[in-house]
């Protein structure tokens, strides 16, 4: 009888435990259910019949570190500085700048070895003939003028000589012109230069749409407190910019130019490059930079009140450093197969380039809160309608 009472008490106690409500985990609002009778312990082989052990929760992988811009120092100043007499005008020099592209070297050789000697020889010959005629046929020495009406030999000479001279100039000149505008190879790096009143904007369509906007840096006395100004490290006066463009050395460059308002011209004398930027039109040329360095140029087409304040600055760097710069700008590098294949990048058409949108997208200074403005205070009025802009409307606040 005693054993029956003990067994009944045990059964009643087990039923009461099964009917208890589940406990609530403090602060979570979640209900913790009681384990079923006879259930295997969590995490045991019986609880996981597949034999797979649930891995413990791990912390999220840290975000990749930002790529350091290889062209800048830690304080934001440019690492590459201008070299005297290289890629910039030189005082008391009348010769062409030293050339750093194959086409440029050929062009300078043509200028110095063919064009200038021919021009000098013709000029001296004409001056000699003028002096000879003035002395030989003056009135005192020739009181009775000659009655000669023509001379066949002289006429043949003065007809054949100019033909030969022009041929000597034209043959190398036409060949040079053809090589200057030879289409770039399919794996060339494409740089699109967009002229605006009065700054340049650039796009790298093969590298994930990297874009750069470059404004001239003003002198220290010409800017308000807190604004960035030109230093010797930035480059010469009227040629330094807040954002330089970077191009690789030894790689063909496809240059495409257009404009958003009026005609501009992208020119770098050390590259033998001068290509007009025309609204509504794409012009193209190609070149290959042979030596790393800092090279300067300017807009070479009269484009308004601040035409003189549209400089160009190009840093030519090794390919590895160029790739690092692209990553630092948030761009992507094409795979080897893509690099060897024809470029499929979509070049935005001129009509899609709006000066106001370009300004809002990137026409800012390198340092936050330090805008860069050009030297004059207001734009001159214009009656010409720009692409995307009404007549007389430009980025006067830039």
CSV table of C-alpha atoms in Angstrom, one decimal:
chain,number,residue,atom,x,y,z
A,1,UNK,CA,0.0,0.0,0.0
A,2,UNK,CA,2.8,2.4,0.8
A,3,UNK,CA,4.4,1.7,-2.6
A,4,UNK,CA,1.2,2.6,-4.4
A,5,UNK,CA,1.0,5.9,-2.6
A,6,UNK,CA,4.6,6.8,-3.5
A,7,UNK,CA,4.0,5.9,-7.2
A,8,UNK,CA,0.8,8.0,-7.4
A,9,UNK,CA,2.6,11.0,-5.9
A,10,UNK,CA,5.4,10.7,-8.5
A,11,UNK,CA,2.9,10.7,-11.4
A,12,UNK,CA,1.1,13.8,-10.1
A,13,UNK,CA,4.4,15.7,-9.7
A,14,UNK,CA,5.4,14.9,-13.3
A,15,UNK,CA,2.1,16.2,-14.6
A,16,UNK,CA,2.3,19.4,-12.7
A,17,UNK,CA,5.8,20.1,-14.2
A,18,UNK,CA,4.6,19.5,-17.8
A,19,UNK,CA,1.8,22.0,-17.3
A,20,UNK,CA,4.0,24.9,-16.1
A,21,UNK,CA,4.2,27.9,-18.5
A,22,UNK,CA,7.4,28.5,-20.4
A,23,UNK,CA,9.8,31.0,-18.8
A,24,UNK,CA,10.4,34.4,-20.4
A,25,UNK,CA,13.9,35.5,-21.0
A,26,UNK,CA,14.3,38.9,-19.2
A,27,UNK,CA,14.8,41.8,-21.6
A,28,UNK,CA,14.3,39.9,-24.7
A,29,UNK,CA,10.6,39.3,-25.0
A,30,UNK,CA,11.3,35.7,-26.2
A,31,UNK,CA,9.7,32.6,-24.7
A,32,UNK,CA,12.1,29.9,-23.6
A,33,UNK,CA,10.4,26.6,-24.1
A,34,UNK,CA,11.0,23.7,-21.8
A,35,UNK,CA,12.8,20.7,-23.3
A,36,UNK,CA,10.6,17.8,-24.1
A,37,UNK,CA,10.8,14.7,-22.0
A,38,UNK,CA,13.4,12.3,-23.3
A,39,UNK,CA,14.8,14.9,-25.8
A,40,UNK,CA,18.6,14.6,-26.3
A,41,UNK,CA,20.8,17.4,-25.0
A,42,UNK,CA,21.3,20.3,-27.5
A,43,UNK,CA,24.4,20.0,-29.5
A,44,UNK,CA,24.7,16.2,-29.0
A,45,UNK,CA,25.1,13.8,-31.9
A,46,UNK,CA,21.5,12.6,-31.3
A,47,UNK,CA,20.2,16.1,-31.6
A,48,UNK,CA,22.0,16.6,-35.0
A,49,UNK,CA,21.5,13.3,-36.9
A,50,UNK,CA,23.4,14.6,-40.0
A,51,UNK,CA,26.6,14.8,-38.0
A,52,UNK,CA,27.1,18.5,-38.9
A,53,UNK,CA,28.1,20.7,-36.0
A,54,UNK,CA,26.7,24.3,-36.1
A,55,UNK,CA,29.7,26.6,-36.2
A,56,UNK,CA,29.8,29.3,-33.5
A,57,UNK,CA,28.8,32.8,-34.5
A,58,UNK,CA,31.7,34.9,-35.7
A,59,UNK,CA,32.2,38.6,-35.9
A,60,UNK,CA,31.6,40.3,-39.3
A,61,UNK,CA,34.7,40.7,-41.5
A,62,UNK,CA,36.2,44.2,-41.2
A,63,UNK,CA,35.7,46.4,-44.2
A,64,UNK,CA,38.7,46.7,-46.6
A,65,UNK,CA,41.0,49.6,-45.8
A,66,UNK,CA,40.7,52.6,-48.1
A,67,UNK,CA,43.4,52.7,-50.8
A,68,UNK,CA,45.8,55.6,-50.3
A,69,UNK,CA,46.1,58.0,-53.2
A,70,UNK,CA,49.7,57.4,-54.4
A,71,UNK,CA,50.0,60.9,-55.8
A,72,UNK,CA,49.4,62.7,-52.5
A,73,UNK,CA,51.3,63.0,-49.2
A,74,UNK,CA,49.6,62.3,-45.9
A,75,UNK,CA,48.8,66.0,-45.5
A,76,UNK,CA,47.1,66.1,-48.9
A,77,UNK,CA,49.9,67.9,-50.7
A,78,UNK,CA,51.1,66.6,-54.1
A,79,UNK,CA,54.1,64.2,-54.1
A,80,UNK,CA,55.2,65.0,-57.6
A,81,UNK,CA,56.6,68.5,-58.1
A,82,UNK,CA,57.5,70.3,-61.3
A,83,UNK,CA,60.9,69.9,-62.8
A,84,UNK,CA,62.5,73.1,-64.2
A,85,UNK,CA,62.5,73.3,-68.0
A,86,UNK,CA,60.4,70.1,-68.3
A,87,UNK,CA,56.7,70.2,-69.2
A,88,UNK,CA,56.3,73.9,-68.7
A,89,UNK,CA,57.4,77.3,-70.3
A,90,UNK,CA,61.0,78.3,-69.7
A,91,UNK,CA,62.2,81.9,-69.5
A,92,UNK,CA,64.4,83.2,-72.3
A,93,UNK,CA,63.7,80.2,-74.5
A,94,UNK,CA,62.4,80.4,-78.1
A,95,UNK,CA,62.7,76.7,-78.9
A,96,UNK,CA,59.9,74.2,-78.6
A,97,UNK,CA,59.5,72.4,-75.3
A,98,UNK,CA,61.3,69.1,-74.8
A,99,UNK,CA,59.0,66.4,-76.2
A,100,UNK,CA,58.0,63.3,-74.3
A,101,UNK,CA,55.9,61.4,-76.9
A,102,UNK,CA,57.1,59.7,-80.1
A,103,UNK,CA,54.9,62.0,-82.2
A,104,UNK,CA,56.3,65.0,-80.3
A,105,UNK,CA,59.9,64.0,-80.9
A,106,UNK,CA,59.2,63.5,-84.6
A,107,UNK,CA,57.4,66.8,-84.8
A,108,UNK,CA,60.2,68.7,-83.1
A,109,UNK,CA,62.8,67.1,-85.4
A,110,UNK,CA,60.7,68.1,-88.4
A,111,UNK,CA,60.5,71.6,-87.1
A,112,UNK,CA,64.1,72.0,-86.3
A,113,UNK,CA,65.7,70.0,-89.1
A,114,UNK,CA,63.4,70.7,-92.1
A,115,UNK,CA,60.9,73.5,-91.6
A,116,UNK,CA,63.2,76.1,-90.0
A,117,UNK,CA,66.2,75.6,-92.3
A,118,UNK,CA,63.9,75.9,-95.4
A,119,UNK,CA,62.2,79.0,-94.0
A,120,UNK,CA,65.5,80.6,-93.1
A,121,UNK,CA,67.0,79.8,-96.5
A,122,UNK,CA,64.0,81.2,-98.4
A,123,UNK,CA,64.0,84.3,-96.2
A,124,UNK,CA,67.7,85.0,-96.8
A,125,UNK,CA,67.4,84.4,-100.5
A,126,UNK,CA,64.5,86.8,-100.8
A,127,UNK,CA,66.3,89.4,-98.8
A,128,UNK,CA,69.5,89.0,-100.9
A,129,UNK,CA,67.5,89.3,-104.2
A,130,UNK,CA,65.7,92.5,-102.9
A,131,UNK,CA,69.1,94.0,-102.0
A,132,UNK,CA,70.7,93.0,-105.3
A,133,UNK,CA,67.9,94.4,-107.3
A,134,UNK,CA,67.8,97.6,-105.4
A,135,UNK,CA,71.6,98.2,-105.9
A,136,UNK,CA,72.1,96.6,-109.4
A,137,UNK,CA,69.1,98.3,-111.1
A,138,UNK,CA,69.2,101.7,-109.4
A,139,UNK,CA,68.8,104.7,-111.7
A,140,UNK,CA,72.5,105.8,-111.5
A,141,UNK,CA,73.9,102.4,-112.3
A,142,UNK,CA,71.2,101.6,-114.9
A,143,UNK,CA,70.2,104.8,-116.7
A,144,UNK,CA,68.7,102.9,-119.6
A,145,UNK,CA,66.2,100.3,-118.4
A,146,UNK,CA,66.3,96.8,-119.9
A,147,UNK,CA,63.7,96.0,-122.5
A,148,UNK,CA,63.7,92.2,-121.7
A,149,UNK,CA,60.1,91.0,-121.6
A,150,UNK,CA,60.7,87.4,-120.4
A,151,UNK,CA,63.4,84.7,-119.8
A,152,UNK,CA,62.5,81.1,-120.2
A,153,UNK,CA,65.2,79.7,-118.0
A,154,UNK,CA,64.4,82.0,-115.1
A,155,UNK,CA,60.7,81.2,-115.4
A,156,UNK,CA,61.4,77.5,-115.3
A,157,UNK,CA,63.6,77.9,-112.2
A,158,UNK,CA,61.1,80.1,-110.2
A,159,UNK,CA,58.3,77.6,-111.0
A,160,UNK,CA,60.2,74.4,-110.3
A,161,UNK,CA,62.0,75.6,-107.2
A,162,UNK,CA,58.8,76.4,-105.2
A,163,UNK,CA,57.4,73.0,-106.2
A,164,UNK,CA,60.4,71.2,-104.9
A,165,UNK,CA,60.5,73.2,-101.7
A,166,UNK,CA,56.8,72.6,-101.0
A,167,UNK,CA,57.3,68.8,-101.7
A,168,UNK,CA,60.2,68.7,-99.3
A,169,UNK,CA,58.0,70.2,-96.6
A,170,UNK,CA,54.7,68.4,-97.5
A,171,UNK,CA,56.0,64.8,-97.6
A,172,UNK,CA,57.2,64.6,-93.9
A,173,UNK,CA,54.5,67.0,-92.8
A,174,UNK,CA,51.6,64.8,-94.1
A,175,UNK,CA,53.2,61.7,-92.7
A,176,UNK,CA,53.5,63.4,-89.3
A,177,UNK,CA,49.9,64.5,-89.4
A,178,UNK,CA,48.7,61.0,-90.3
A,179,UNK,CA,50.6,59.5,-87.4
A,180,UNK,CA,49.3,62.2,-85.0
A,181,UNK,CA,45.7,61.2,-85.7
A,182,UNK,CA,46.2,57.5,-86.1
A,183,UNK,CA,43.4,55.6,-84.2
A,184,UNK,CA,44.5,54.4,-80.8
A,185,UNK,CA,44.8,50.6,-80.3
A,186,UNK,CA,41.9,48.7,-78.7
A,187,UNK,CA,43.6,48.4,-75.3
A,188,UNK,CA,44.5,52.1,-75.0
A,189,UNK,CA,43.5,54.0,-71.9
A,190,UNK,CA,40.7,56.4,-72.7
A,191,UNK,CA,40.6,59.9,-71.3
A,192,UNK,CA,37.7,62.1,-72.0
A,193,UNK,CA,38.4,65.8,-71.5
A,194,UNK,CA,35.3,68.1,-71.2
A,195,UNK,CA,35.8,71.9,-71.6
A,196,UNK,CA,33.6,74.2,-69.5
A,197,UNK,CA,33.7,77.9,-68.8
A,198,UNK,CA,36.2,78.0,-67.2
A,199,UNK,CA,37.5,74.6,-65.9
A,200,UNK,CA,38.2,71.1,-67.2
A,201,UNK,CA,36.4,68.0,-66.2
A,202,UNK,CA,37.7,64.5,-67.0
A,203,UNK,CA,36.3,61.0,-67.2
A,204,UNK,CA,37.9,57.5,-67.4
A,205,UNK,CA,35.2,55.4,-68.9
A,206,UNK,CA,37.3,52.2,-69.0
A,207,UNK,CA,37.8,52.3,-65.2
A,208,UNK,CA,34.4,52.3,-63.6
A,209,UNK,CA,33.5,55.9,-64.5
A,210,UNK,CA,36.3,57.7,-62.5
A,211,UNK,CA,35.9,61.4,-62.9
A,212,UNK,CA,38.1,64.4,-62.0
A,213,UNK,CA,37.3,68.2,-62.1
A,214,UNK,CA,40.3,70.6,-62.3
A,215,UNK,CA,40.2,74.3,-61.4
A,216,UNK,CA,43.1,76.7,-61.4
A,217,UNK,CA,44.7,77.4,-58.0
A,218,UNK,CA,44.8,81.1,-57.2
A,219,UNK,CA,47.6,82.9,-55.4
A,220,UNK,CA,47.6,83.3,-51.6
A,221,UNK,CA,46.7,87.0,-51.7
A,222,UNK,CA,43.7,86.3,-54.1
A,223,UNK,CA,41.8,83.9,-51.9
A,224,UNK,CA,39.7,84.3,-48.7
A,225,UNK,CA,40.9,82.8,-45.4
A,226,UNK,CA,40.5,79.1,-45.4
A,227,UNK,CA,40.6,78.6,-49.1
A,228,UNK,CA,43.3,76.6,-50.8
A,229,UNK,CA,45.9,78.5,-52.7
A,230,UNK,CA,48.8,77.7,-55.0
A,231,UNK,CA,52.2,76.7,-53.6
A,232,UNK,CA,55.5,75.9,-55.3
A,233,UNK,CA,54.7,72.2,-54.9
A,234,UNK,CA,51.5,72.6,-57.0
A,235,UNK,CA,53.3,74.1,-60.0
A,236,UNK,CA,53.9,77.5,-61.7
A,237,UNK,CA,51.6,80.4,-61.5
A,238,UNK,CA,48.5,80.2,-63.7
A,239,UNK,CA,49.3,76.5,-64.5
A,240,UNK,CA,48.7,74.8,-61.1
A,241,UNK,CA,45.3,73.1,-60.5
A,242,UNK,CA,43.6,71.6,-57.5
A,243,UNK,CA,43.1,68.1,-59.0
A,244,UNK,CA,45.7,66.8,-61.5
A,245,UNK,CA,44.8,64.0,-63.9
A,246,UNK,CA,47.0,60.9,-63.8
A,247,UNK,CA,48.0,58.9,-66.9
A,248,UNK,CA,50.3,55.8,-67.2
A,249,UNK,CA,53.7,55.9,-68.9
A,250,UNK,CA,54.3,53.6,-71.9
A,251,UNK,CA,50.7,52.9,-72.5
A,252,UNK,CA,48.7,54.4,-75.5
A,253,UNK,CA,46.3,57.1,-74.5
A,254,UNK,CA,43.1,57.7,-76.4
A,255,UNK,CA,42.1,61.4,-75.9
A,256,UNK,CA,38.5,62.4,-76.6
A,257,UNK,CA,37.5,66.0,-76.2
A,258,UNK,CA,34.2,67.8,-76.2
A,259,UNK,CA,32.7,70.9,-74.5
A,260,UNK,CA,29.5,71.9,-72.7
A,261,UNK,CA,29.3,75.6,-73.8
A,262,UNK,CA,31.8,77.1,-76.2
A,263,UNK,CA,34.8,75.9,-78.2
A,264,UNK,CA,37.8,75.1,-76.0
A,265,UNK,CA,41.1,73.4,-76.9
A,266,UNK,CA,43.0,70.9,-74.8
A,267,UNK,CA,46.8,71.5,-75.4
A,268,UNK,CA,50.0,70.2,-73.8
A,269,UNK,CA,53.0,71.4,-75.7
A,270,UNK,CA,55.3,68.7,-74.3
A,271,UNK,CA,53.0,66.0,-75.8
A,272,UNK,CA,52.6,67.7,-79.2
A,273,UNK,CA,48.9,67.7,-78.5
A,274,UNK,CA,46.4,70.4,-79.3
A,275,UNK,CA,42.8,69.1,-79.8
A,276,UNK,CA,39.8,71.3,-80.0
A,277,UNK,CA,36.8,70.6,-77.7
A,278,UNK,CA,33.7,71.5,-79.6
A,279,UNK,CA,30.1,71.4,-78.1
A,280,UNK,CA,28.1,68.6,-79.7
A,281,UNK,CA,31.1,66.9,-81.2
A,282,UNK,CA,33.7,64.3,-80.2
A,283,UNK,CA,37.3,64.8,-81.4
A,284,UNK,CA,39.9,62.1,-80.9
A,285,UNK,CA,43.7,61.7,-81.0
A,286,UNK,CA,46.2,59.4,-79.3
A,287,UNK,CA,49.6,59.6,-77.8
A,288,UNK,CA,52.0,57.7,-75.6
A,289,UNK,CA,54.0,59.3,-72.7
A,290,UNK,CA,57.5,58.1,-72.6
A,291,UNK,CA,58.8,59.4,-69.2
A,292,UNK,CA,57.2,60.0,-65.8
A,293,UNK,CA,56.8,63.6,-64.8
A,294,UNK,CA,54.5,66.6,-64.3
A,295,UNK,CA,53.4,68.3,-67.5
A,296,UNK,CA,51.4,71.5,-67.9
A,297,UNK,CA,49.2,72.9,-70.6
A,298,UNK,CA,46.4,75.4,-71.1
A,299,UNK,CA,43.2,76.0,-73.0
A,300,UNK,CA,44.3,77.2,-76.4
A,301,UNK,CA,41.1,78.5,-77.9
A,302,UNK,CA,39.7,81.9,-76.9
A,303,UNK,CA,36.6,80.9,-74.8
A,304,UNK,CA,35.6,84.0,-72.8
A,305,UNK,CA,36.5,86.3,-70.0
A,306,UNK,CA,38.5,83.7,-68.0
A,307,UNK,CA,40.1,81.9,-70.9
A,308,UNK,CA,43.5,82.4,-69.4
A,309,UNK,CA,42.5,80.6,-66.2
A,310,UNK,CA,41.9,77.1,-67.7
A,311,UNK,CA,45.3,75.3,-67.1
A,312,UNK,CA,45.9,71.6,-67.5
A,313,UNK,CA,48.2,69.5,-65.3
A,314,UNK,CA,49.1,65.8,-66.1
A,315,UNK,CA,51.0,63.5,-63.8
A,316,UNK,CA,52.6,60.7,-65.8
A,317,UNK,CA,53.3,57.7,-63.5
A,318,UNK,CA,54.2,54.0,-63.9
A,319,UNK,CA,51.3,51.6,-64.7
A,320,UNK,CA,51.3,50.1,-61.2
A,321,UNK,CA,50.9,53.6,-59.6
A,322,UNK,CA,48.2,54.5,-62.1
A,323,UNK,CA,46.3,51.4,-61.1
A,324,UNK,CA,46.6,52.3,-57.4
A,325,UNK,CA,45.4,55.8,-58.2
A,326,UNK,CA,42.3,54.4,-60.0
A,327,UNK,CA,41.5,52.2,-57.0
A,328,UNK,CA,41.9,55.2,-54.6
A,329,UNK,CA,39.4,57.1,-56.7
A,330,UNK,CA,36.9,54.3,-56.4
A,331,UNK,CA,37.4,52.9,-59.9
A,332,UNK,CA,37.7,49.4,-61.1
A,333,UNK,CA,40.5,47.8,-63.1
A,334,UNK,CA,39.7,45.8,-66.3
A,335,UNK,CA,40.6,42.1,-66.3
A,336,UNK,CA,43.6,41.1,-68.5
A,337,UNK,CA,41.1,39.7,-71.0
A,338,UNK,CA,39.1,42.9,-71.0
A,339,UNK,CA,42.3,45.0,-71.3
A,340,UNK,CA,43.3,43.1,-74.4
A,341,UNK,CA,39.9,43.3,-76.0
A,342,UNK,CA,38.4,46.4,-77.7
A,343,UNK,CA,37.1,48.9,-75.2
A,344,UNK,CA,33.3,48.5,-74.6
A,345,UNK,CA,33.0,51.5,-72.4
A,346,UNK,CA,30.2,53.8,-73.4
A,347,UNK,CA,31.6,57.3,-74.1
A,348,UNK,CA,28.9,59.8,-73.0
A,349,UNK,CA,27.8,61.9,-75.9
A,350,UNK,CA,28.3,65.6,-75.9
A,351,UNK,CA,24.6,66.3,-75.5
A,352,UNK,CA,24.7,64.5,-72.2
A,353,UNK,CA,27.3,66.8,-70.7
A,354,UNK,CA,25.6,69.7,-68.9
A,355,UNK,CA,27.8,72.3,-67.4
A,356,UNK,CA,25.6,72.8,-64.3
A,357,UNK,CA,25.4,69.1,-63.6
A,358,UNK,CA,29.2,68.7,-64.1
A,359,UNK,CA,29.7,71.5,-61.6
A,360,UNK,CA,27.5,70.0,-59.0
A,361,UNK,CA,29.0,66.6,-59.4
A,362,UNK,CA,32.7,67.4,-58.9
A,363,UNK,CA,33.7,71.0,-59.3
A,364,UNK,CA,35.0,71.3,-55.7
A,365,UNK,CA,38.4,71.8,-54.1
A,366,UNK,CA,40.5,68.9,-52.9
A,367,UNK,CA,40.0,69.7,-49.2
A,368,UNK,CA,36.4,69.8,-47.8
A,369,UNK,CA,35.3,73.3,-47.1
A,370,UNK,CA,37.9,75.0,-49.2
A,371,UNK,CA,36.4,75.8,-52.5
A,372,UNK,CA,38.6,76.9,-55.4
A,373,UNK,CA,37.4,79.8,-57.6
A,374,UNK,CA,38.9,81.3,-60.6
A,375,UNK,CA,40.5,84.7,-60.8
A,376,UNK,CA,37.8,87.0,-62.2
A,377,UNK,CA,34.6,87.8,-60.4
A,378,UNK,CA,32.0,87.6,-63.1
A,379,UNK,CA,31.5,86.1,-66.6
A,380,UNK,CA,31.2,88.3,-69.6
A,381,UNK,CA,27.8,88.3,-71.2
A,382,UNK,CA,27.3,86.1,-74.3
A,383,UNK,CA,24.6,85.6,-76.8
A,384,UNK,CA,25.7,82.1,-77.7
A,385,UNK,CA,23.5,79.2,-76.5
A,386,UNK,CA,25.6,76.5,-74.9
A,387,UNK,CA,24.9,72.8,-74.8
A,388,UNK,CA,22.5,72.5,-71.9
A,389,UNK,CA,22.9,76.2,-70.9
A,390,UNK,CA,21.0,79.2,-71.9
A,391,UNK,CA,22.8,82.1,-73.7
A,392,UNK,CA,25.3,83.7,-71.4
A,393,UNK,CA,24.9,81.1,-68.7
A,394,UNK,CA,28.2,79.6,-67.3
A,395,UNK,CA,29.5,78.3,-64.1
A,396,UNK,CA,30.3,81.8,-62.8
A,397,UNK,CA,30.4,80.6,-59.2
A,398,UNK,CA,33.2,78.1,-59.8
